[in-house]
GROMACS .gro file of C-alpha atoms in nm:
model
  235
    1MET     CA    1  -4.224   1.477  -6.825
    2ALA     CA    2  -4.086   1.525  -6.444
    3LEU     CA    3  -3.873   1.736  -6.237
    4TRP     CA    4  -3.522   1.675  -6.322
    5GLY     CA    5  -3.630   1.358  -6.470
    6ILE     CA    6  -3.779   1.236  -6.156
    7HIS     CA    7  -4.146   1.106  -6.186
    8GLU     CA    8  -4.241   0.956  -5.830
    9LEU     CA    9  -4.062   0.979  -5.499
   10PRO     CA   10  -4.133   0.765  -5.181
   11THR     CA   11  -4.381   0.935  -4.928
   12VAL     CA   12  -4.100   0.973  -4.677
   13VAL     CA   13  -3.865   1.141  -4.883
   14LEU     CA   14  -4.132   1.386  -4.993
   15ASP     CA   15  -4.236   1.456  -4.597
   16VAL     CA   16  -3.893   1.543  -4.550
   17LEU     CA   17  -3.850   1.773  -4.823
   18HIS     CA   18  -4.182   1.953  -4.752
   19VAL     CA   19  -4.004   2.013  -4.389
   20ILE     CA   20  -3.686   2.106  -4.522
   21ILE     CA   21  -3.856   2.344  -4.805
   22ALA     CA   22  -4.085   2.465  -4.521
   23LEU     CA   23  -3.819   2.569  -4.265
   24THR     CA   24  -3.558   2.735  -4.551
   25ILE     CA   25  -3.857   2.973  -4.658
   26ILE     CA   26  -3.984   3.050  -4.254
   27ASN     CA   27  -3.585   3.123  -4.192
   28ALA     CA   28  -3.506   3.315  -4.511
   29TYR     CA   29  -3.810   3.543  -4.396
   30ASN     CA   30  -3.724   3.566  -4.120
   31LEU     CA   31  -3.373   3.666  -4.146
   32ILE     CA   32  -3.510   3.940  -4.387
   33ASP     CA   33  -3.667   4.114  -4.139
   34GLY     CA   34  -3.398   4.368  -4.040
   35VAL     CA   35  -3.551   4.769  -4.129
   36ASP     CA   36  -3.846   4.885  -4.090
   37GLY     CA   37  -4.091   4.768  -4.374
   38LEU     CA   38  -3.922   4.543  -4.543
   39ALA     CA   39  -4.060   4.219  -4.447
   40SER     CA   40  -4.397   4.372  -4.482
   41THR     CA   41  -4.347   4.502  -4.793
   42LEU     CA   42  -4.177   4.148  -4.932
   43GLY     CA   43  -4.461   3.982  -4.766
   44ILE     CA   44  -4.717   4.179  -4.973
   45SER     CA   45  -4.531   4.098  -5.291
   46ILE     CA   46  -4.526   3.716  -5.222
   47PHE     CA   47  -4.872   3.718  -5.088
   48SER     CA   48  -4.967   3.891  -5.408
   49MET     CA   49  -4.828   3.696  -5.636
   50PHE     CA   50  -4.953   3.385  -5.470
   51GLY     CA   51  -5.299   3.522  -5.498
   52LEU     CA   52  -5.296   3.597  -5.834
   53ILE     CA   53  -5.196   3.228  -5.931
   54PHE     CA   54  -5.450   3.079  -5.688
   55LEU     CA   55  -5.723   3.339  -5.817
   56THR     CA   56  -5.618   3.254  -6.167
   57MET     CA   57  -5.692   2.855  -6.092
   58GLY     CA   58  -6.044   2.921  -5.890
   59LEU     CA   59  -5.875   2.846  -5.594
   60ASN     CA   60  -6.046   3.114  -5.395
   61TYR     CA   61  -6.013   3.002  -5.048
   62TYR     CA   62  -5.639   3.030  -5.108
   63PHE     CA   63  -5.728   3.345  -5.266
   64LEU     CA   64  -5.863   3.505  -4.965
   65ILE     CA   65  -5.591   3.379  -4.743
   66CYS     CA   66  -5.373   3.580  -4.952
   67VAL     CA   67  -5.572   3.915  -4.949
   68SER     CA   68  -5.617   3.841  -4.594
   69LEU     CA   69  -5.249   3.859  -4.507
   70ILE     CA   70  -5.174   4.166  -4.754
   71CYS     CA   71  -5.447   4.365  -4.566
   72VAL     CA   72  -5.299   4.252  -4.224
   73LEU     CA   73  -4.922   4.377  -4.349
   74LEU     CA   74  -5.052   4.700  -4.473
   75ALA     CA   75  -5.267   4.820  -4.126
   76PHE     CA   76  -4.893   4.720  -3.972
   77MET     CA   77  -4.682   4.903  -4.176
   78ARG     CA   78  -4.846   5.242  -4.078
   79TYR     CA   79  -4.742   5.188  -3.737
   80ASN     CA   80  -4.414   5.026  -3.848
   81PHE     CA   81  -4.327   5.330  -4.031
   82SER     CA   82  -4.442   5.588  -3.785
   83HIS     CA   83  -4.237   5.798  -3.523
   84GLU     CA   84  -4.461   5.853  -3.292
   85LYS     CA   85  -4.699   5.504  -3.253
   86LYS     CA   86  -4.390   5.260  -3.395
   87ILE     CA   87  -4.490   4.856  -3.358
   88PHE     CA   88  -4.219   4.651  -3.438
   89MET     CA   89  -4.273   4.306  -3.586
   90GLY     CA   90  -4.069   4.049  -3.409
   91ASP     CA   91  -3.999   3.744  -3.441
   92THR     CA   92  -4.233   3.473  -3.281
   93GLY     CA   93  -4.542   3.686  -3.309
   94GLY     CA   94  -4.451   3.834  -3.635
   95SER     CA   95  -4.188   3.689  -3.897
   96LEU     CA   96  -4.218   3.351  -3.836
   97VAL     CA   97  -4.608   3.340  -3.831
   98ILE     CA   98  -4.577   3.530  -4.154
   99GLY     CA   99  -4.291   3.291  -4.267
  100PHE     CA  100  -4.509   2.988  -4.182
  101CYS     CA  101  -4.798   3.136  -4.367
  102ILE     CA  102  -4.578   3.160  -4.701
  103ALA     CA  103  -4.437   2.790  -4.643
  104ILE     CA  104  -4.811   2.672  -4.630
  105LEU     CA  105  -4.857   2.851  -4.955
  106THR     CA  106  -4.582   2.754  -5.123
  107LEU     CA  107  -4.652   2.365  -5.032
  108LYS     CA  108  -5.000   2.460  -5.144
  109PHE     CA  109  -4.865   2.524  -5.473
  110LEU     CA  110  -4.606   2.261  -5.521
  111THR     CA  111  -4.841   2.012  -5.461
  112LEU     CA  112  -5.130   2.125  -5.690
  113ASP     CA  113  -5.267   1.926  -5.991
  114THR     CA  114  -5.095   2.048  -6.269
  115THR     CA  115  -5.410   2.015  -6.480
  116LEU     CA  116  -5.499   2.378  -6.315
  117PHE     CA  117  -5.163   2.517  -6.445
  118HIS     CA  118  -5.328   2.515  -6.828
  119LYS     CA  119  -5.389   2.872  -6.787
  120PHE     CA  120  -5.019   2.953  -6.738
  121THR     CA  121  -4.743   2.928  -7.005
  122PHE     CA  122  -4.457   2.778  -6.786
  123ALA     CA  123  -4.445   2.436  -6.783
  124PRO     CA  124  -4.540   2.243  -6.477
  125PRO     CA  125  -4.458   2.024  -6.299
  126GLN     CA  126  -4.088   2.072  -6.393
  127ASN     CA  127  -4.083   2.416  -6.327
  128LYS     CA  128  -4.280   2.434  -5.992
  129LEU     CA  129  -3.955   2.473  -5.772
  130LEU     CA  130  -3.834   2.719  -5.995
  131ILE     CA  131  -4.157   2.938  -5.993
  132VAL     CA  132  -4.136   2.950  -5.593
  133ALA     CA  133  -3.748   3.054  -5.654
  134ALA     CA  134  -3.881   3.367  -5.808
  135ILE     CA  135  -4.163   3.444  -5.586
  136LEU     CA  136  -3.925   3.446  -5.309
  137ALA     CA  137  -3.646   3.540  -5.509
  138VAL     CA  138  -3.472   3.838  -5.242
  139PRO     CA  139  -3.571   3.639  -4.950
  140LEU     CA  140  -3.388   3.319  -5.063
  141PHE     CA  141  -3.101   3.522  -5.255
  142ASP     CA  142  -3.037   3.687  -4.919
  143MET     CA  143  -3.015   3.407  -4.704
  144MET     CA  144  -2.811   3.207  -4.951
  145ARG     CA  145  -2.575   3.493  -5.012
  146VAL     CA  146  -2.505   3.567  -4.635
  147ILE     CA  147  -2.463   3.207  -4.519
  148GLY     CA  148  -2.222   3.209  -4.809
  149VAL     CA  149  -1.988   3.525  -4.720
  150ARG     CA  150  -1.967   3.345  -4.382
  151LEU     CA  151  -1.869   3.022  -4.464
  152LEU     CA  152  -1.607   3.227  -4.694
  153LYS     CA  153  -1.459   3.355  -4.360
  154LYS     CA  154  -1.478   3.025  -4.180
  155GLN     CA  155  -1.745   3.157  -3.957
  156SER     CA  156  -2.052   3.038  -3.848
  157PRO     CA  157  -2.364   3.063  -4.097
  158PHE     CA  158  -2.554   3.177  -3.760
  159THR     CA  159  -2.277   3.424  -3.677
  160ALA     CA  160  -2.451   3.788  -3.681
  161ASP     CA  161  -2.324   4.036  -3.942
  162ARG     CA  162  -2.411   4.343  -4.126
  163ASN     CA  163  -2.398   4.135  -4.511
  164HIS     CA  164  -2.774   4.124  -4.531
  165ILE     CA  165  -2.866   4.353  -4.856
  166HIS     CA  166  -3.040   4.585  -4.626
  167HIS     CA  167  -2.770   4.636  -4.422
  168ILE     CA  168  -2.569   4.717  -4.728
  169LEU     CA  169  -2.821   4.959  -4.848
  170SER     CA  170  -2.900   5.097  -4.520
  171ASP     CA  171  -2.461   5.178  -4.461
  172LEU     CA  172  -2.471   5.373  -4.793
  173GLY     CA  173  -2.712   5.616  -4.637
  174LEU     CA  174  -3.100   5.501  -4.778
  175GLU     CA  175  -3.383   5.498  -4.538
  176HIS     CA  176  -3.594   5.254  -4.421
  177TYR     CA  177  -3.918   5.285  -4.605
  178LYS     CA  178  -3.676   5.341  -4.964
  179ILE     CA  179  -3.504   5.009  -4.830
  180ALA     CA  180  -3.796   4.838  -4.869
  181ILE     CA  181  -3.968   4.978  -5.146
  182LEU     CA  182  -3.626   4.884  -5.336
  183LEU     CA  183  -3.638   4.546  -5.236
  184GLY     CA  184  -3.966   4.470  -5.268
  185LEU     CA  185  -3.961   4.614  -5.658
  186LEU     CA  186  -3.673   4.416  -5.709
  187ASN     CA  187  -3.886   4.085  -5.579
  188TYR     CA  188  -4.152   4.171  -5.834
  189THR     CA  189  -3.877   4.254  -6.100
  190LEU     CA  190  -3.681   3.877  -6.029
  191ALA     CA  191  -4.044   3.687  -6.045
  192ILE     CA  192  -4.118   3.846  -6.381
  193ILE     CA  193  -3.794   3.744  -6.527
  194LEU     CA  194  -3.768   3.397  -6.353
  195ILE     CA  195  -4.124   3.330  -6.475
  196PHE     CA  196  -4.061   3.446  -6.827
  197PHE     CA  197  -3.770   3.230  -6.853
  198ALA     CA  198  -3.940   2.920  -6.726
  199SER     CA  199  -4.197   2.950  -6.989
  200ILE     CA  200  -3.901   2.957  -7.238
  201PHE     CA  201  -3.658   2.675  -7.081
  202ASN     CA  202  -3.711   2.364  -6.890
  203SER     CA  203  -3.602   2.286  -6.557
  204PHE     CA  204  -3.251   2.108  -6.615
  205GLN     CA  205  -3.216   2.468  -6.876
  206MET     CA  206  -3.322   2.671  -6.564
  207MET     CA  207  -3.082   2.494  -6.341
  208PHE     CA  208  -2.803   2.665  -6.503
  209ILE     CA  209  -2.979   2.989  -6.571
  210LEU     CA  210  -3.109   3.073  -6.258
  211PRO     CA  211  -2.763   3.053  -6.053
  212ILE     CA  212  -2.641   3.278  -6.336
  213ILE     CA  213  -2.908   3.554  -6.304
  214PHE     CA  214  -2.829   3.539  -5.884
  215VAL     CA  215  -2.493   3.558  -5.956
  216LEU     CA  216  -2.429   3.802  -6.215
  217LEU     CA  217  -2.740   4.019  -6.145
  218LEU     CA  218  -2.739   4.025  -5.744
  219GLY     CA  219  -2.417   3.893  -5.611
  220GLY     CA  220  -2.251   4.109  -5.848
  221ILE     CA  221  -2.437   4.438  -5.786
  222PHE     CA  222  -2.438   4.364  -5.406
  223HIS     CA  223  -2.109   4.280  -5.378
  224LYS     CA  224  -1.971   4.607  -5.545
  225LEU     CA  225  -2.277   4.770  -5.309
  226LYS     CA  226  -2.098   4.637  -5.031
  227LEU     CA  227  -1.728   4.764  -5.106
  228LEU     CA  228  -1.898   5.097  -5.177
  229SER     CA  229  -2.101   5.091  -4.800
  230LEU     CA  230  -1.695   4.975  -4.627
  231LYS     CA  231  -1.541   5.278  -4.813
  232LYS     CA  232  -1.785   5.534  -4.725
  233ILE     CA  233  -1.800   5.370  -4.365
  234ASN     CA  234  -1.402   5.390  -4.322
  235ASN     CA  235  -1.420   5.766  -4.449
   0.00000   0.00000   0.00000
Protein backbone atom coordinates (compact mmCIF):
# COMPACT_ATOMS: atom_id res chain seq x y z
CA MET A 1 0.00 0.00 0.00
CA ALA A 2 1.44 3.35 -1.02
CA LEU A 3 1.32 6.73 0.64
CA TRP A 4 -2.29 8.09 0.55
CA GLY A 5 -3.10 5.55 -2.17
CA ILE A 6 -0.53 6.98 -4.59
CA HIS A 7 1.72 4.22 -5.92
CA GLU A 8 3.90 6.07 -8.42
CA LEU A 9 4.64 9.65 -9.47
CA PRO A 10 6.33 11.03 -12.61
CA THR A 11 10.03 11.81 -12.23
CA VAL A 12 9.48 15.53 -12.77
CA VAL A 13 6.91 15.64 -9.96
CA LEU A 14 9.25 13.75 -7.64
CA ASP A 15 12.11 16.16 -8.42
CA VAL A 16 9.90 19.16 -7.63
CA LEU A 17 8.74 17.53 -4.38
CA HIS A 18 12.35 16.82 -3.37
CA VAL A 19 13.29 20.46 -3.95
CA ILE A 20 10.27 21.68 -1.96
CA ILE A 21 11.06 19.29 0.91
CA ALA A 22 14.72 20.33 0.97
CA LEU A 23 13.94 24.07 0.91
CA THR A 24 11.29 23.66 3.61
CA ILE A 25 13.70 21.84 5.93
CA ILE A 26 16.57 24.28 5.33
CA ASN A 27 14.37 27.30 6.06
CA ALA A 28 12.70 25.67 9.07
CA TYR A 29 16.08 24.93 10.63
CA ASN A 30 17.41 28.40 9.79
CA LEU A 31 14.37 30.07 11.41
CA ILE A 32 14.78 28.14 14.66
CA ASP A 33 18.29 29.54 15.16
CA GLY A 34 17.26 32.38 17.47
CA VAL A 35 18.95 31.76 20.83
CA ASP A 36 22.34 30.35 21.80
CA GLY A 37 22.54 26.57 21.55
CA LEU A 38 19.04 25.93 20.22
CA ALA A 39 19.96 25.13 16.62
CA SER A 40 22.79 22.90 17.87
CA THR A 41 20.58 21.05 20.35
CA LEU A 42 17.87 20.43 17.77
CA GLY A 43 20.48 19.44 15.19
CA ILE A 44 21.92 16.89 17.61
CA SER A 45 18.47 15.45 18.32
CA ILE A 46 17.68 15.20 14.60
CA PHE A 47 21.02 13.67 13.61
CA SER A 48 20.89 11.20 16.50
CA MET A 49 17.48 9.92 15.38
CA PHE A 50 18.53 9.64 11.75
CA GLY A 51 21.78 8.03 12.88
CA LEU A 52 19.90 5.38 14.88
CA ILE A 53 17.71 4.61 11.87
CA PHE A 54 20.68 4.31 9.48
CA LEU A 55 22.64 2.18 11.97
CA THR A 56 19.71 -0.19 12.41
CA MET A 57 19.45 -0.54 8.64
CA GLY A 58 23.16 -1.24 8.28
CA LEU A 59 23.83 2.01 6.38
CA ASN A 60 27.08 2.69 8.20
CA TYR A 61 28.24 5.49 5.87
CA TYR A 62 25.22 7.65 6.66
CA PHE A 63 25.44 6.69 10.33
CA LEU A 64 29.01 8.02 10.42
CA ILE A 65 27.88 11.24 8.73
CA CYS A 66 25.32 11.71 11.50
CA VAL A 67 27.91 11.00 14.21
CA SER A 68 30.38 13.44 12.60
CA LEU A 69 27.77 16.21 12.48
CA ILE A 70 26.80 15.57 16.11
CA CYS A 71 30.46 15.89 17.14
CA VAL A 72 30.77 19.14 15.18
CA LEU A 73 27.72 20.59 16.91
CA LEU A 74 28.89 19.46 20.34
CA ALA A 75 32.25 21.18 19.79
CA PHE A 76 30.49 24.31 18.58
CA MET A 77 28.16 24.41 21.62
CA ARG A 78 31.12 24.75 23.97
CA TYR A 79 31.90 28.16 22.48
CA ASN A 80 28.32 29.12 21.66
CA PHE A 81 27.47 29.01 25.39
CA SER A 82 30.75 30.62 26.44
CA HIS A 83 30.76 34.19 27.78
CA GLU A 84 34.46 34.76 27.08
CA LYS A 85 35.08 33.05 23.73
CA LYS A 86 31.63 33.09 22.14
CA ILE A 87 31.08 31.90 18.58
CA PHE A 88 27.79 32.38 16.74
CA MET A 89 26.52 29.91 14.14
CA GLY A 90 25.39 32.46 11.54
CA ASP A 91 23.44 31.63 8.40
CA THR A 92 25.62 31.01 5.33
CA GLY A 93 28.31 28.96 7.05
CA GLY A 94 26.12 27.68 9.86
CA SER A 95 22.40 27.01 10.04
CA LEU A 96 21.89 26.86 6.27
CA VAL A 97 24.69 24.31 5.91
CA ILE A 98 23.41 22.18 8.79
CA GLY A 99 19.88 22.51 7.42
CA PHE A 100 21.16 21.35 4.02
CA CYS A 101 22.75 18.29 5.65
CA ILE A 102 19.46 17.50 7.39
CA ALA A 103 17.65 17.88 4.06
CA ILE A 104 20.06 15.47 2.31
CA LEU A 105 19.66 12.86 5.06
CA THR A 106 15.89 13.31 4.91
CA LEU A 107 15.80 12.72 1.15
CA LYS A 108 18.02 9.67 1.61
CA PHE A 109 15.58 8.33 4.19
CA LEU A 110 12.59 8.98 1.94
CA THR A 111 14.18 7.17 -1.00
CA LEU A 112 15.30 4.08 0.92
CA ASP A 113 14.17 0.65 -0.22
CA THR A 114 11.21 -0.39 1.93
CA THR A 115 12.78 -3.82 2.53
CA LEU A 116 15.31 -2.10 4.82
CA PHE A 117 12.52 -1.16 7.24
CA HIS A 118 11.78 -4.71 8.41
CA LYS A 119 13.23 -4.00 11.88
CA PHE A 120 10.85 -1.08 12.48
CA THR A 121 7.21 -1.22 13.53
CA PHE A 122 5.98 1.77 11.50
CA ALA A 123 4.67 0.92 8.06
CA PRO A 124 6.78 2.17 5.14
CA PRO A 125 6.28 3.60 2.57
CA GLN A 126 2.99 4.84 4.02
CA ASN A 127 4.42 6.76 6.95
CA LYS A 128 7.85 7.86 5.68
CA LEU A 129 6.83 11.52 5.44
CA LEU A 130 5.18 11.31 8.85
CA ILE A 131 8.38 9.90 10.39
CA VAL A 132 10.27 12.85 8.90
CA ALA A 133 7.68 15.22 10.39
CA ALA A 134 8.21 13.49 13.75
CA ILE A 135 11.99 13.81 13.65
CA LEU A 136 11.76 17.48 12.61
CA ALA A 137 8.71 18.23 14.77
CA VAL A 138 9.87 21.39 16.58
CA PRO A 139 11.48 23.23 13.61
CA LEU A 140 8.58 22.40 11.28
CA PHE A 141 5.95 23.34 13.86
CA ASP A 142 7.69 26.62 14.67
CA MET A 143 7.88 27.58 11.00
CA MET A 144 4.22 26.71 10.32
CA ARG A 145 3.06 28.45 13.49
CA VAL A 146 4.98 31.66 12.80
CA ILE A 147 3.82 31.82 9.17
CA GLY A 148 0.24 31.12 10.25
CA VAL A 149 0.29 33.87 12.89
CA ARG A 150 1.70 36.39 10.42
CA LEU A 151 -0.87 35.54 7.75
CA LEU A 152 -3.70 35.82 10.29
CA LYS A 153 -2.42 39.31 11.10
CA LYS A 154 -2.39 40.03 7.34
CA GLN A 155 1.37 40.44 7.38
CA SER A 156 4.01 39.06 5.07
CA PRO A 157 5.19 35.58 6.17
CA PHE A 158 8.73 36.97 5.92
CA THR A 159 8.09 39.76 8.44
CA ALA A 160 10.42 39.63 11.45
CA ASP A 161 8.72 39.34 14.84
CA ARG A 162 9.00 37.63 18.22
CA ASN A 163 6.44 34.89 17.68
CA HIS A 164 8.97 32.05 17.47
CA ILE A 165 8.64 29.56 20.30
CA HIS A 166 12.14 30.36 21.56
CA HIS A 167 11.25 34.06 21.70
CA ILE A 168 8.16 33.24 23.74
CA LEU A 169 10.20 31.23 26.24
CA SER A 170 12.86 33.94 26.33
CA ASP A 171 10.24 36.61 27.07
CA LEU A 172 9.07 34.46 29.97
CA GLY A 173 12.55 34.78 31.47
CA LEU A 174 14.15 31.44 30.55
CA GLU A 175 17.88 31.46 29.92
CA HIS A 176 19.18 30.42 26.52
CA TYR A 177 20.62 27.09 27.61
CA LYS A 178 17.34 26.15 29.33
CA ILE A 179 15.39 26.98 26.17
CA ALA A 180 17.79 24.87 24.09
CA ILE A 181 17.52 21.87 26.43
CA LEU A 182 13.74 22.18 26.80
CA LEU A 183 13.03 22.34 23.06
CA GLY A 184 15.59 19.61 22.34
CA LEU A 185 13.79 17.31 24.78
CA LEU A 186 10.44 18.36 23.31
CA ASN A 187 11.66 17.35 19.86
CA TYR A 188 12.63 13.89 21.15
CA THR A 189 9.30 13.53 22.98
CA LEU A 190 7.21 14.47 19.96
CA ALA A 191 9.24 12.15 17.75
CA ILE A 192 8.62 9.22 20.11
CA ILE A 193 4.88 9.98 20.33
CA LEU A 194 4.41 10.40 16.59
CA ILE A 195 6.50 7.35 15.66
CA PHE A 196 4.48 5.31 18.16
CA PHE A 197 1.25 6.42 16.50
CA ALA A 198 2.76 5.74 13.07
CA SER A 199 3.29 2.11 14.13
CA ILE A 200 -0.43 1.77 14.91
CA PHE A 201 -2.21 3.89 12.30
CA ASN A 202 -1.87 4.09 8.51
CA SER A 203 -1.00 7.25 6.57
CA PHE A 204 -4.63 8.23 5.97
CA GLN A 205 -5.43 8.09 9.70
CA MET A 206 -2.20 9.91 10.56
CA MET A 207 -3.26 12.78 8.27
CA PHE A 208 -5.87 13.63 10.93
CA ILE A 209 -3.90 12.62 14.03
CA LEU A 210 -0.82 14.70 13.21
CA PRO A 211 -2.61 18.08 12.93
CA ILE A 212 -4.61 17.33 16.09
CA ILE A 213 -1.43 16.64 18.07
CA PHE A 214 0.27 19.76 16.73
CA VAL A 215 -2.73 22.01 17.41
CA LEU A 216 -3.65 20.68 20.86
CA LEU A 217 -0.23 19.86 22.26
CA LEU A 218 1.85 22.62 20.71
CA GLY A 219 -0.55 25.23 19.40
CA GLY A 220 -2.55 25.42 22.61
CA ILE A 221 0.47 25.36 24.92
CA PHE A 222 2.50 27.97 23.11
CA HIS A 223 -0.54 30.17 22.53
CA LYS A 224 -1.05 30.31 26.30
CA LEU A 225 2.66 30.89 26.86
CA LYS A 226 2.57 33.75 24.34
CA LEU A 227 -0.27 35.38 26.27
CA LEU A 228 1.68 34.98 29.50
CA SER A 229 4.80 36.51 27.95
CA LEU A 230 2.82 39.50 26.65
CA LYS A 231 1.27 39.97 30.09
CA LYS A 232 4.71 39.85 31.69
CA ILE A 233 6.13 42.38 29.22
CA ASN A 234 3.20 44.77 29.72
CA ASN A 235 3.57 44.58 33.49
